[in-house]
XYZ file of C-alpha atoms in Angstrom:
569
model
C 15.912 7.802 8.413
C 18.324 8.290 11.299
C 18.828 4.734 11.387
C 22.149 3.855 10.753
C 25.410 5.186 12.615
C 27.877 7.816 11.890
C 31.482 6.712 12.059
C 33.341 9.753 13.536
C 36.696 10.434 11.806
C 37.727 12.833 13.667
C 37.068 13.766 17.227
C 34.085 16.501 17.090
C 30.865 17.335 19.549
C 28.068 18.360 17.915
C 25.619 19.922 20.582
C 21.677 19.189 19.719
C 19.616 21.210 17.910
C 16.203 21.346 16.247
C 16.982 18.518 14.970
C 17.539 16.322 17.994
C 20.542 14.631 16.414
C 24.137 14.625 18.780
C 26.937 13.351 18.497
C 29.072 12.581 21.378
C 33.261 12.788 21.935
C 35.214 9.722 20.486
C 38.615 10.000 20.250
C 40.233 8.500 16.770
C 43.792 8.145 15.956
C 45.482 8.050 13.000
C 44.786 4.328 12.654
C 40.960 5.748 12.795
C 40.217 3.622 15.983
C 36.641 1.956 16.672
C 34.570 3.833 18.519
C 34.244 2.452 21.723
C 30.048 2.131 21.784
C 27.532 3.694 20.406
C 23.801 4.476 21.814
C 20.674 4.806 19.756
C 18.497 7.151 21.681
C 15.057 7.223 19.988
C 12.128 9.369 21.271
C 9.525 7.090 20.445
C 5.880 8.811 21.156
C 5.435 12.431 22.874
C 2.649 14.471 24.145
C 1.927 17.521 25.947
C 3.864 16.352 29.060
C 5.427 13.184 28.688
C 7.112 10.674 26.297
C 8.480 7.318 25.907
C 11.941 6.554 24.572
C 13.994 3.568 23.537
C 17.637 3.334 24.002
C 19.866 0.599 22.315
C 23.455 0.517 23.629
C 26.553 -1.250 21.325
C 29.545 -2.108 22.737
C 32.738 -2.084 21.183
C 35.612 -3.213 23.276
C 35.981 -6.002 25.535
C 32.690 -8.094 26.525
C 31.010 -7.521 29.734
C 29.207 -8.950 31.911
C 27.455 -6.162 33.592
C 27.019 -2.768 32.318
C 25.853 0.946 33.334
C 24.714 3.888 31.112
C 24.896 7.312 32.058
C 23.393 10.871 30.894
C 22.308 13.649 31.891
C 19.350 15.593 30.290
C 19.617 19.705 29.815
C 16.244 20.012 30.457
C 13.353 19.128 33.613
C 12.892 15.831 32.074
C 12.353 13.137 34.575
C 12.057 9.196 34.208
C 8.769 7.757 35.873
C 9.212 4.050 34.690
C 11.487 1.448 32.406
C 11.745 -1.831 31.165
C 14.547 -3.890 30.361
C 17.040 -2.104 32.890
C 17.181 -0.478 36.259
C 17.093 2.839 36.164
C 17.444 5.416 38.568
C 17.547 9.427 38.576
C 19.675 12.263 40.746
C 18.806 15.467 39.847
C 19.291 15.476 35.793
C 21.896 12.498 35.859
C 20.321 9.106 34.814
C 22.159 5.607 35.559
C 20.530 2.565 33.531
C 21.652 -0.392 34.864
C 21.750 -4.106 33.536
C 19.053 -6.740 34.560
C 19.694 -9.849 36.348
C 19.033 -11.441 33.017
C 20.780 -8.650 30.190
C 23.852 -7.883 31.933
C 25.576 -9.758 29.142
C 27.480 -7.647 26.655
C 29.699 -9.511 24.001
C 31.702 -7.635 22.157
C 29.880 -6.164 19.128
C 26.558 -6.854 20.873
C 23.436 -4.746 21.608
C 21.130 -4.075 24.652
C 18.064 -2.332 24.312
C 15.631 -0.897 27.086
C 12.844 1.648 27.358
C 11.110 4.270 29.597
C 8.048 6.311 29.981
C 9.144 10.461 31.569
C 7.691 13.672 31.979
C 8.660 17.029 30.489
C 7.732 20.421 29.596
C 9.206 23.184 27.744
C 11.642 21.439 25.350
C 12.620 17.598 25.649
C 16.439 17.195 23.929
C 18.569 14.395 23.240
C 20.914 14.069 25.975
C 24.154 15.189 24.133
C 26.791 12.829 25.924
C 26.257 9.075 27.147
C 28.790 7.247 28.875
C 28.776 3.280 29.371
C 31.093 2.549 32.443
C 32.636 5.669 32.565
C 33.531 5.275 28.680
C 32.178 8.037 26.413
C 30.164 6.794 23.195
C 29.158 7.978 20.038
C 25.289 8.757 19.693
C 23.025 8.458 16.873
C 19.746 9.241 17.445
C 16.850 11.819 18.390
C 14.660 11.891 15.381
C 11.099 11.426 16.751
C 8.264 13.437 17.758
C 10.382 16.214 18.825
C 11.415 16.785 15.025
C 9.478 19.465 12.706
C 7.098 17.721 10.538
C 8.625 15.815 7.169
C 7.605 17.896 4.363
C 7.878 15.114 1.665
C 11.217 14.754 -0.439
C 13.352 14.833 3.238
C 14.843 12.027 5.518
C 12.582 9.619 6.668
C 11.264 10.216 10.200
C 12.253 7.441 12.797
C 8.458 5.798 13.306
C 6.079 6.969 10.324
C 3.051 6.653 12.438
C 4.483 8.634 15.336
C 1.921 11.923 14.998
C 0.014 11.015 11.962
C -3.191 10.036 11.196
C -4.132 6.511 9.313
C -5.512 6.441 6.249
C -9.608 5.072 5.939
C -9.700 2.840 2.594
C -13.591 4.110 1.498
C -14.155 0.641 -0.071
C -13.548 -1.357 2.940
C -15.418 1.803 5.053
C -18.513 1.057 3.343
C -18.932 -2.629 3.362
C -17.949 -2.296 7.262
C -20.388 0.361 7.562
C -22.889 -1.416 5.395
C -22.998 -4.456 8.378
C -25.387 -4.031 11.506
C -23.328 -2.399 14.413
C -20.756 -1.903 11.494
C -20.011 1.847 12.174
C -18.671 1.466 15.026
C -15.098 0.609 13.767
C -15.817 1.636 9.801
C -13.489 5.185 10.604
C -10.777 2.712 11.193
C -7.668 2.178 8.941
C -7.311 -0.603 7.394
C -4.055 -1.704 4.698
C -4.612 -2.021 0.797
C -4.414 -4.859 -0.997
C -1.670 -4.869 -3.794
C -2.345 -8.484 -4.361
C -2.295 -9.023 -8.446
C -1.343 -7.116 -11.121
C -4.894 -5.650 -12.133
C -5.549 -4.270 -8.628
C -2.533 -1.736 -9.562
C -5.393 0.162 -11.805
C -8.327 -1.296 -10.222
C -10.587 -4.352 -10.016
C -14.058 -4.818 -11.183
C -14.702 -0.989 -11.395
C -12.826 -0.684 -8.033
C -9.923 1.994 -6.304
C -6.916 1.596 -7.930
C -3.322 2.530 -6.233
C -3.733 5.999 -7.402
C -7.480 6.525 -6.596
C -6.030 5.370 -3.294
C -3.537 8.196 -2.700
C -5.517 10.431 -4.092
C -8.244 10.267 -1.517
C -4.910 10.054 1.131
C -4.365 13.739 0.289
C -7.985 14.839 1.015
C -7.990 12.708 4.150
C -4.317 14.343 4.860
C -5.276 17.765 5.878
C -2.438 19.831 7.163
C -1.096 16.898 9.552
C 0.821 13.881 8.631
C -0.804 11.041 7.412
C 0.233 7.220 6.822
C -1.114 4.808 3.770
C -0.698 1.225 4.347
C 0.089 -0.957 1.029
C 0.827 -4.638 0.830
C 3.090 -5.808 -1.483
C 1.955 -9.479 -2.297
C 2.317 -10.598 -5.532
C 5.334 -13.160 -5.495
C 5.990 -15.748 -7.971
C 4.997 -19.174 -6.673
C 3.319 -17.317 -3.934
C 2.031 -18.993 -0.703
C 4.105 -22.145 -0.931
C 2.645 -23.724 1.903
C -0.892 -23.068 1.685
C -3.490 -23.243 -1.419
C -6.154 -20.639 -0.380
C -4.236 -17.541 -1.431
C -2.227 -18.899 -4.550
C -1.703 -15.928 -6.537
C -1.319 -15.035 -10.255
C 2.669 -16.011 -11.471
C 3.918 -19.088 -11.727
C 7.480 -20.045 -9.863
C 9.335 -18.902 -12.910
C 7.896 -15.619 -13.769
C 10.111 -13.388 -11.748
C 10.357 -10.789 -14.540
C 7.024 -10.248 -15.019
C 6.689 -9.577 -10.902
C 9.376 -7.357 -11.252
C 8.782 -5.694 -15.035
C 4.964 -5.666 -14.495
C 4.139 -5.767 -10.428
C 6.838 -4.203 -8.720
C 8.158 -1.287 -11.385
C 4.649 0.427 -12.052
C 3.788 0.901 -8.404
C 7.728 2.366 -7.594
C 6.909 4.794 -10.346
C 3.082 5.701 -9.410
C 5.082 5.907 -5.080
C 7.796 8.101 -6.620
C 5.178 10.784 -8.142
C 6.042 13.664 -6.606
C 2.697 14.469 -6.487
C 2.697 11.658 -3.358
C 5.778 13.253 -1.715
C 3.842 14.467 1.374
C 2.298 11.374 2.326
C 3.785 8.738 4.282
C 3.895 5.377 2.664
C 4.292 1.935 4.762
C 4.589 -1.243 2.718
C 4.470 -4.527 3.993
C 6.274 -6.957 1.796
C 5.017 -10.199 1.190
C 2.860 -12.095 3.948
C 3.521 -15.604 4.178
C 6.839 -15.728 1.521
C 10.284 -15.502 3.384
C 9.705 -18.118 6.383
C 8.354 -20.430 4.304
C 11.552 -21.165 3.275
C 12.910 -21.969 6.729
C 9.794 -23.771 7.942
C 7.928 -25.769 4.727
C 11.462 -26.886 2.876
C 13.176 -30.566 3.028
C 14.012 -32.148 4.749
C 11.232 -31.299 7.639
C 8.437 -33.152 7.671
C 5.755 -29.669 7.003
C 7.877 -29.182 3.701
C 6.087 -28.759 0.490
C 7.281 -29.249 -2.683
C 6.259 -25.630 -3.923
C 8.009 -24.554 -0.766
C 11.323 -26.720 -1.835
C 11.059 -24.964 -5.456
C 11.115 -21.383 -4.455
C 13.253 -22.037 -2.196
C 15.682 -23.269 -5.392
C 14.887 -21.358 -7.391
C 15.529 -18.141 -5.250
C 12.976 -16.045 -6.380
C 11.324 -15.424 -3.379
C 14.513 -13.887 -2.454
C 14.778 -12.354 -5.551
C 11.363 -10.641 -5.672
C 11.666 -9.223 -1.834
C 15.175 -8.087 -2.384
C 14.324 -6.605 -5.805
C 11.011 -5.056 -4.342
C 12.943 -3.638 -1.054
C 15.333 -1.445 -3.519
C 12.643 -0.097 -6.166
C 9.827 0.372 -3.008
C 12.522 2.362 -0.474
C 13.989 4.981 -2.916
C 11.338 7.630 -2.281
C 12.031 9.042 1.052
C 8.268 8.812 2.488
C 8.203 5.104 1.708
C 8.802 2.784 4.435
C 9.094 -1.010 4.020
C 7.816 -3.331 6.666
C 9.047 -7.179 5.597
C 6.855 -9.871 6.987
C 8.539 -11.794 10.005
C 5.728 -14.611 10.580
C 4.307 -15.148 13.671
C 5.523 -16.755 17.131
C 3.523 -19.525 16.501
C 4.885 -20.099 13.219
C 8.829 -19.124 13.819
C 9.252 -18.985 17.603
C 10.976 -22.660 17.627
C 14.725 -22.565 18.419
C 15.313 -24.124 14.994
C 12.969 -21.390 12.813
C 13.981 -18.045 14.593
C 17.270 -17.060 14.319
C 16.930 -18.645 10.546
C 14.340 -17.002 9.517
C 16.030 -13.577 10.224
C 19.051 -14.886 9.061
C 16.725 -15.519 5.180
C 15.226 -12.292 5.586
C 18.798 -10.396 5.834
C 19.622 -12.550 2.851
C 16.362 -11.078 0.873
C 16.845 -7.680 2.243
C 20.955 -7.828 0.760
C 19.583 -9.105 -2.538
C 19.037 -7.188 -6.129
C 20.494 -4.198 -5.035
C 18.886 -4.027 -1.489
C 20.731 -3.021 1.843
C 19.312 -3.019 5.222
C 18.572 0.412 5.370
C 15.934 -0.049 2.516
C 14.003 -2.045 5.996
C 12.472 0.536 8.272
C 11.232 -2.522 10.229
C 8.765 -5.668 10.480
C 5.595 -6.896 10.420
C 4.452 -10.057 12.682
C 0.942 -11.627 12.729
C -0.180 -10.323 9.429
C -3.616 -11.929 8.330
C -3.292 -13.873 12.020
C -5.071 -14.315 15.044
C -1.989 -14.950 17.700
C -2.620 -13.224 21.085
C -1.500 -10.070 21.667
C -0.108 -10.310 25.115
C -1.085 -14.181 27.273
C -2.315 -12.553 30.522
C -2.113 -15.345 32.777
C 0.590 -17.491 32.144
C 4.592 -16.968 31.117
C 6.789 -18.806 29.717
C 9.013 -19.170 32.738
C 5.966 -20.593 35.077
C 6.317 -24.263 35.892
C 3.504 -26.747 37.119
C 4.432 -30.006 38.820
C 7.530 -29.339 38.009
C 6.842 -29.417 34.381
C 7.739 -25.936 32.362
C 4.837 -23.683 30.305
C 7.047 -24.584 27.291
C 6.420 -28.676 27.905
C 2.300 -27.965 27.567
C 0.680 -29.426 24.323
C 0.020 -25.812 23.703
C 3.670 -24.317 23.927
C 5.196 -26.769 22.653
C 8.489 -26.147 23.172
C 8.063 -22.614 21.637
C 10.266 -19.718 23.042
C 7.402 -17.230 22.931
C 3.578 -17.266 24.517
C 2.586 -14.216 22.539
C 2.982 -11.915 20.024
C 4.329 -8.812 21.631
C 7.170 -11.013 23.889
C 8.423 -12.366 20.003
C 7.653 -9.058 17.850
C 10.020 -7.303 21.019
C 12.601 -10.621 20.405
C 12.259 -10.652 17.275
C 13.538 -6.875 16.593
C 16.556 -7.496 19.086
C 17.765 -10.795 16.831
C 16.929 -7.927 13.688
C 19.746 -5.892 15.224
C 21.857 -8.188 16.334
C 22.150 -9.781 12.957
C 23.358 -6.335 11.082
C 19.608 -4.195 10.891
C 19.534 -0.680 11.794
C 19.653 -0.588 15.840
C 16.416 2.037 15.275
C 14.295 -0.800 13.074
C 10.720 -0.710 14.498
C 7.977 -3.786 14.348
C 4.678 -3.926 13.425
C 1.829 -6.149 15.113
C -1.487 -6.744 12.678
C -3.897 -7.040 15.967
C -7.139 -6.848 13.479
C -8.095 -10.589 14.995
C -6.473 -11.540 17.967
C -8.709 -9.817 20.468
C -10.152 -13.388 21.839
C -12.737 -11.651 24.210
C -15.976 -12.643 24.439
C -17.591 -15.252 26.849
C -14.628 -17.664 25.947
C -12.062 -15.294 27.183
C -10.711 -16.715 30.493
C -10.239 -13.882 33.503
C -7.655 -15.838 35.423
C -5.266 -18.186 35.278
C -5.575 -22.050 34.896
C -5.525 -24.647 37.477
C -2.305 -25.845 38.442
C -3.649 -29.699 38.259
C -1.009 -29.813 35.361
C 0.586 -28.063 33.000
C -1.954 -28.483 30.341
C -4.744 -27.749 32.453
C -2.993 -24.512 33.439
C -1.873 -22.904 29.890
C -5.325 -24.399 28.414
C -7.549 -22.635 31.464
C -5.588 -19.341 31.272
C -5.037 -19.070 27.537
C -6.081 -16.095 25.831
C -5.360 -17.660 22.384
C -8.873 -19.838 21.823
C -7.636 -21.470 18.907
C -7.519 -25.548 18.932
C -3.955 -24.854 17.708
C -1.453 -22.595 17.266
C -1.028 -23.655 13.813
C -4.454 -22.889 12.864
C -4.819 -19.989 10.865
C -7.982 -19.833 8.095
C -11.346 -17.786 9.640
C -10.782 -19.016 12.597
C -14.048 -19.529 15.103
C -14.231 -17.332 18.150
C -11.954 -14.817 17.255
C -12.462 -10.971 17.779
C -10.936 -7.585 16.825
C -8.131 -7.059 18.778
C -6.521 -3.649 19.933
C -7.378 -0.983 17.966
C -4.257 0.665 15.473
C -2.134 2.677 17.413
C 1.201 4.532 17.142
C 4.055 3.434 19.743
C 2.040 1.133 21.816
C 4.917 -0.413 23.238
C 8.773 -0.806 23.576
C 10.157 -1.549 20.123
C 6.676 -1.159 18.639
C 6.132 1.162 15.774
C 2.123 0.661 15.883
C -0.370 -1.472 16.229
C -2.290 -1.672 12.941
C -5.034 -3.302 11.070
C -3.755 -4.849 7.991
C -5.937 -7.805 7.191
C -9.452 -6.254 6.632
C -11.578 -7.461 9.415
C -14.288 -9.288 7.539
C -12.647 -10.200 4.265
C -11.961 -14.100 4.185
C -8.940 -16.024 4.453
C -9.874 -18.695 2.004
C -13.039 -20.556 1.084
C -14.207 -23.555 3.156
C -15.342 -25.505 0.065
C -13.605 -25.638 -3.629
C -15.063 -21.910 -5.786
C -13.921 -21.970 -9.318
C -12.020 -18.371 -9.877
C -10.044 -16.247 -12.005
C -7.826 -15.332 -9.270
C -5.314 -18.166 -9.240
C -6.599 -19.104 -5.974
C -7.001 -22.853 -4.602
C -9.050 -24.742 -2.083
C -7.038 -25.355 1.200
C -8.476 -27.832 3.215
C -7.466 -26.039 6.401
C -10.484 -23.664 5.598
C -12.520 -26.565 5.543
C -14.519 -27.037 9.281
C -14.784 -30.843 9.094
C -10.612 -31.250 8.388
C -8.464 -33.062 10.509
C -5.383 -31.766 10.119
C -1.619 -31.799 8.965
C 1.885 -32.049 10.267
C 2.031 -27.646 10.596
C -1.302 -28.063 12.484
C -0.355 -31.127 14.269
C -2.821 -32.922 13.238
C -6.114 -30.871 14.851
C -9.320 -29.921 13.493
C -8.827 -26.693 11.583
C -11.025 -24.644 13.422
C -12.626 -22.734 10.713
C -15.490 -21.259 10.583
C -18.116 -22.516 7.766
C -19.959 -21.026 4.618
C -16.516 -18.869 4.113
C -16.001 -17.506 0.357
C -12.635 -16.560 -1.506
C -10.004 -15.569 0.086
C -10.329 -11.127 0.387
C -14.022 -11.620 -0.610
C -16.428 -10.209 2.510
C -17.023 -13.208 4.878
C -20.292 -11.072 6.734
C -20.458 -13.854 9.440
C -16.970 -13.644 10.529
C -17.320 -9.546 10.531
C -20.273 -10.261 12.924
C -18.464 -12.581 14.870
C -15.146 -10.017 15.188
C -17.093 -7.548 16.193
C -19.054 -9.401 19.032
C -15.694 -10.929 20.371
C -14.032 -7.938 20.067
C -11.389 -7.084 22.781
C -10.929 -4.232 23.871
C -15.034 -4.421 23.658
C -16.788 -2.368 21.145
């Protein structure tokens, strides 16, 4: 994976090679001293003559309170643009300075920044880096400059860098099967682990294997991803009714014995080797148990089980080690969304339970390639018009009804955060994030094309909002939405892809009570005419009407994605 750092034991220099790995001068005495920092150099996306990268610097030795990088590049490569630092170039030296706001460095912490450059010929890892004058250790390279994985090899830094996306035929054809539906049917979309029986198939449908199968012949000769998710938990969707699943609270044997074991051995088959296989591990689970727990006044008492019981910890931990010991499998554990975990009290916490899940059952770190944020949600990508440092009348963005105190506006400002708490909290400084942007387009005649009036604060973040929803909170078919950017590899810094995991078109829930075999209830906030509860605030629910089951095809929100769609079909 070229995630995690090599501790040098003796002083070496290992120039770069194909491979794009190097390894810089430290010198270690006997007493095997710490190496002073270390920089993660990533080369995130490439193309015929440019890239981006990411760079994540770790210091070491005393804190600072400013810092500089330096390297210089063998080849013509030049930087045209960055974020997160000042940087500057002089021939083939580069200086990356600190901003006005990141010049903080404690001892032990991490900065991270990014650029776009240019290139041709080759485009190597820079083989030395120096951080005020001190030389550091670098891990790093693997990216698009690396030959292609041939299945059975290290994992590749960002699985969707160069590869195609795999097209699930079943939700191709009821996409296709809508008017004006084949305009996005050739898009990828994630399968649905989400019971035992879908392992072999439902109803006469594509099981796990029919699905990889059909990856091969869309494979080709290139590279080519197949998005799983993982959501079976015991006691799953403590908070909410609409997607209840199958096992009880208790029956954490039978989600590992019977759920998680049969699809590690059908991912294992060699015959799969060549593919590239992202999970995302269980939607909705982990925060819950920051968030919906006593004492708070959004706690549940499903919620306060699991979260005694442990197995929720249990079941991610368990299914991080049996899911990440084939090489081209790449786990992607759910981190919520900003409007869900972007509260002082909720963030740092939540990655703080995630860690806990990803160090259970036999599970390290490294068995996280990254995480996913606004799975199954409809949070903006990016608020255009409005930050959360603007003020009105003297009153901050974060004091609007909207806000609400949150620390984030969007999802791409907490993905970016979250990532950087990630790393700071013990993850591999390479981990990568996910964004689901399947329903947070918002365009449409609703969108707004400027920013608010400053009358007030509310009247500002309210007239410039992107984000139509009557709360943040809301999250069940949700009326107005649209399709939001379409997948993409390395859309941004810190940003392994944009990608479609909920289905667009396949419910969240039913507005009205459906008797089912599938262990899933009736949640009011699916219901149109509701009023509301404590993790909504109290506000209508905002759903849209007529909805079935949740995962059943809801053709009147497909319609409605497609005409609010943004970018615009």
């Amino acid at each position: 994976m070229s995630r995690t750092r090599t501790a040098l034991l003796a002083a070496l220099a290992l120039v770069a090679g194909a491979s794009g790995t190097a390894l810089a001068v430290a010198p270690v005495d006997a007493g095997i001293a710490a190496v002073p920092c270390t920089v993660d150099y990533k080369v995130q996306n490439q193309w015929d003559t440019g890239f981006t990268a990411a760079v994540t610097v770790t210091n070491n030795t005393t804190a600072k309170s400013s810092w500089s990088l330096k390297w210089a590049y063998a080849g013509n490569q030049k930087v045209t643009s960055g974020w997160n630092a000042k940087i500057s170039q002089s021939g083939t030296a580069v200086t990356a300075a600190n901003e006005s706001y990141n010049g903080t460095l404690a001892t032990g912490g991490s900065v991270s920044f990014g650029f776009q450059g240019t290139y041709s010929g080759t485009n190597a890892v820079p083989a030395t880096f120096t951080l005020d004058g001190v030389t550091c250790n670098v891990d790093g390279g693997t990216g698009p400059t690396d030959p292609p994985d041939p299945g059975g090899g290290t994992k590749v830094d960002n699985p969707y860098s160069g590869a195609k996306v795999y097209v699930n035929p079943e939700w191709s054809a009821k996409a296709a099967a809508e008017p004006g539906g084949s305009r996005i049917s050739n898009q990828p979309t994630g399968v649905w682990l989400d019971r035992i029986a879908a392992i072999n198939g439902v109803n006469g449908g594509m099981g796990l294997r029919a699905h990889l199968d059909k990856a091969l012949e869309q494979k080709g000769s290139g590279e080519l991803v197949v998005q799983l998710v993982i959501y079976n938990l015991p006691g799953r969707d403590c908070a909410a009714l609409a997607s209840n699943g199958e096992l009880g609270a208790t029956e954490i044997d039978k989600y590992k014995t019977q759920y998680i074991d049969p699809i590690a051995a059908i991912l294992a088959d060699p015959k799969y080797a060549s593919l590239r296989i992202v999970n995302t591990i269980e939607i909705d689970s982990l925060p819950n148990l920051v968030t919906n727990v006593s004492p708070r006044a959004t706690a549940t008492a499903n919620c306060d089980t699991m979260k005694a019981n442990g197995n929720y910890i249990k079941g991610v931990g368990y299914a991080l080690n049996k899911l990440g010991d084939a090489p081209n499998v790449y786990n992607y554990v759910d981190a919520g969304h900003h409007g869900w975990i972007g509260w002082d009290d909720n963030f740092s916490a939540s990655v703080q339970t995630i860690k806990q899940a990803a160090t259970a059952e036999g599970a390290t770190v490294n068995d996280v390639q990254g995480f996913i944020t606004n799975t199954a949600n409809y949070s903006a990508l990016k608020e255009q018009y409005f930050t959360i440092n603007d003020s009105v009348g003297g009153k901050s963005v974060r004091e609007s009804k909207w806000v609400d105190w949150n620390r984030y506006t969007d999802e791409l400002s907490f993905a970016q955060a979250f990532r950087q708490e990630a790393v700071n909290q013990g993850f591999a400084s390479g981990v990568g994030m996910l964004i689901d942007t399947s329903r947070n387009g918002w365009g449409g005649t609703a969108r707004p094309t400027g920013p608010g009036a400053t009358t007030d604060v509310d009247t500002y973040v309210n007239g410039g909002r992107i984000d139509r929803r009557i709360h943040v909170g809301n999250w069940c078919n949700q009326s107005g939405a649209g399709l939001g950017e379409r997948p993409q590899a390395s859309p941004a810094a810190g940003i392994d892809a944009y990608v479609w995991i909920k289905p667009p078109g396949e419910s969240d829930g039913s507005s009205s009570a459906i008797a089912n075999d599938e262990g899933k209830g009736f949640d009011r906030m699916c219901d149109p005419t509701y009023t509301g509860n404590p993790r909504n605030n109290n506000n209508m629910s905002g759903a849209l009407p007529n909805a079935p089951l949740s995962g059943h095809w809801f053709s009147a929100q497909f319609q409605q994605l497609m005409q609010n769609a943004y970018p615009a079909l």
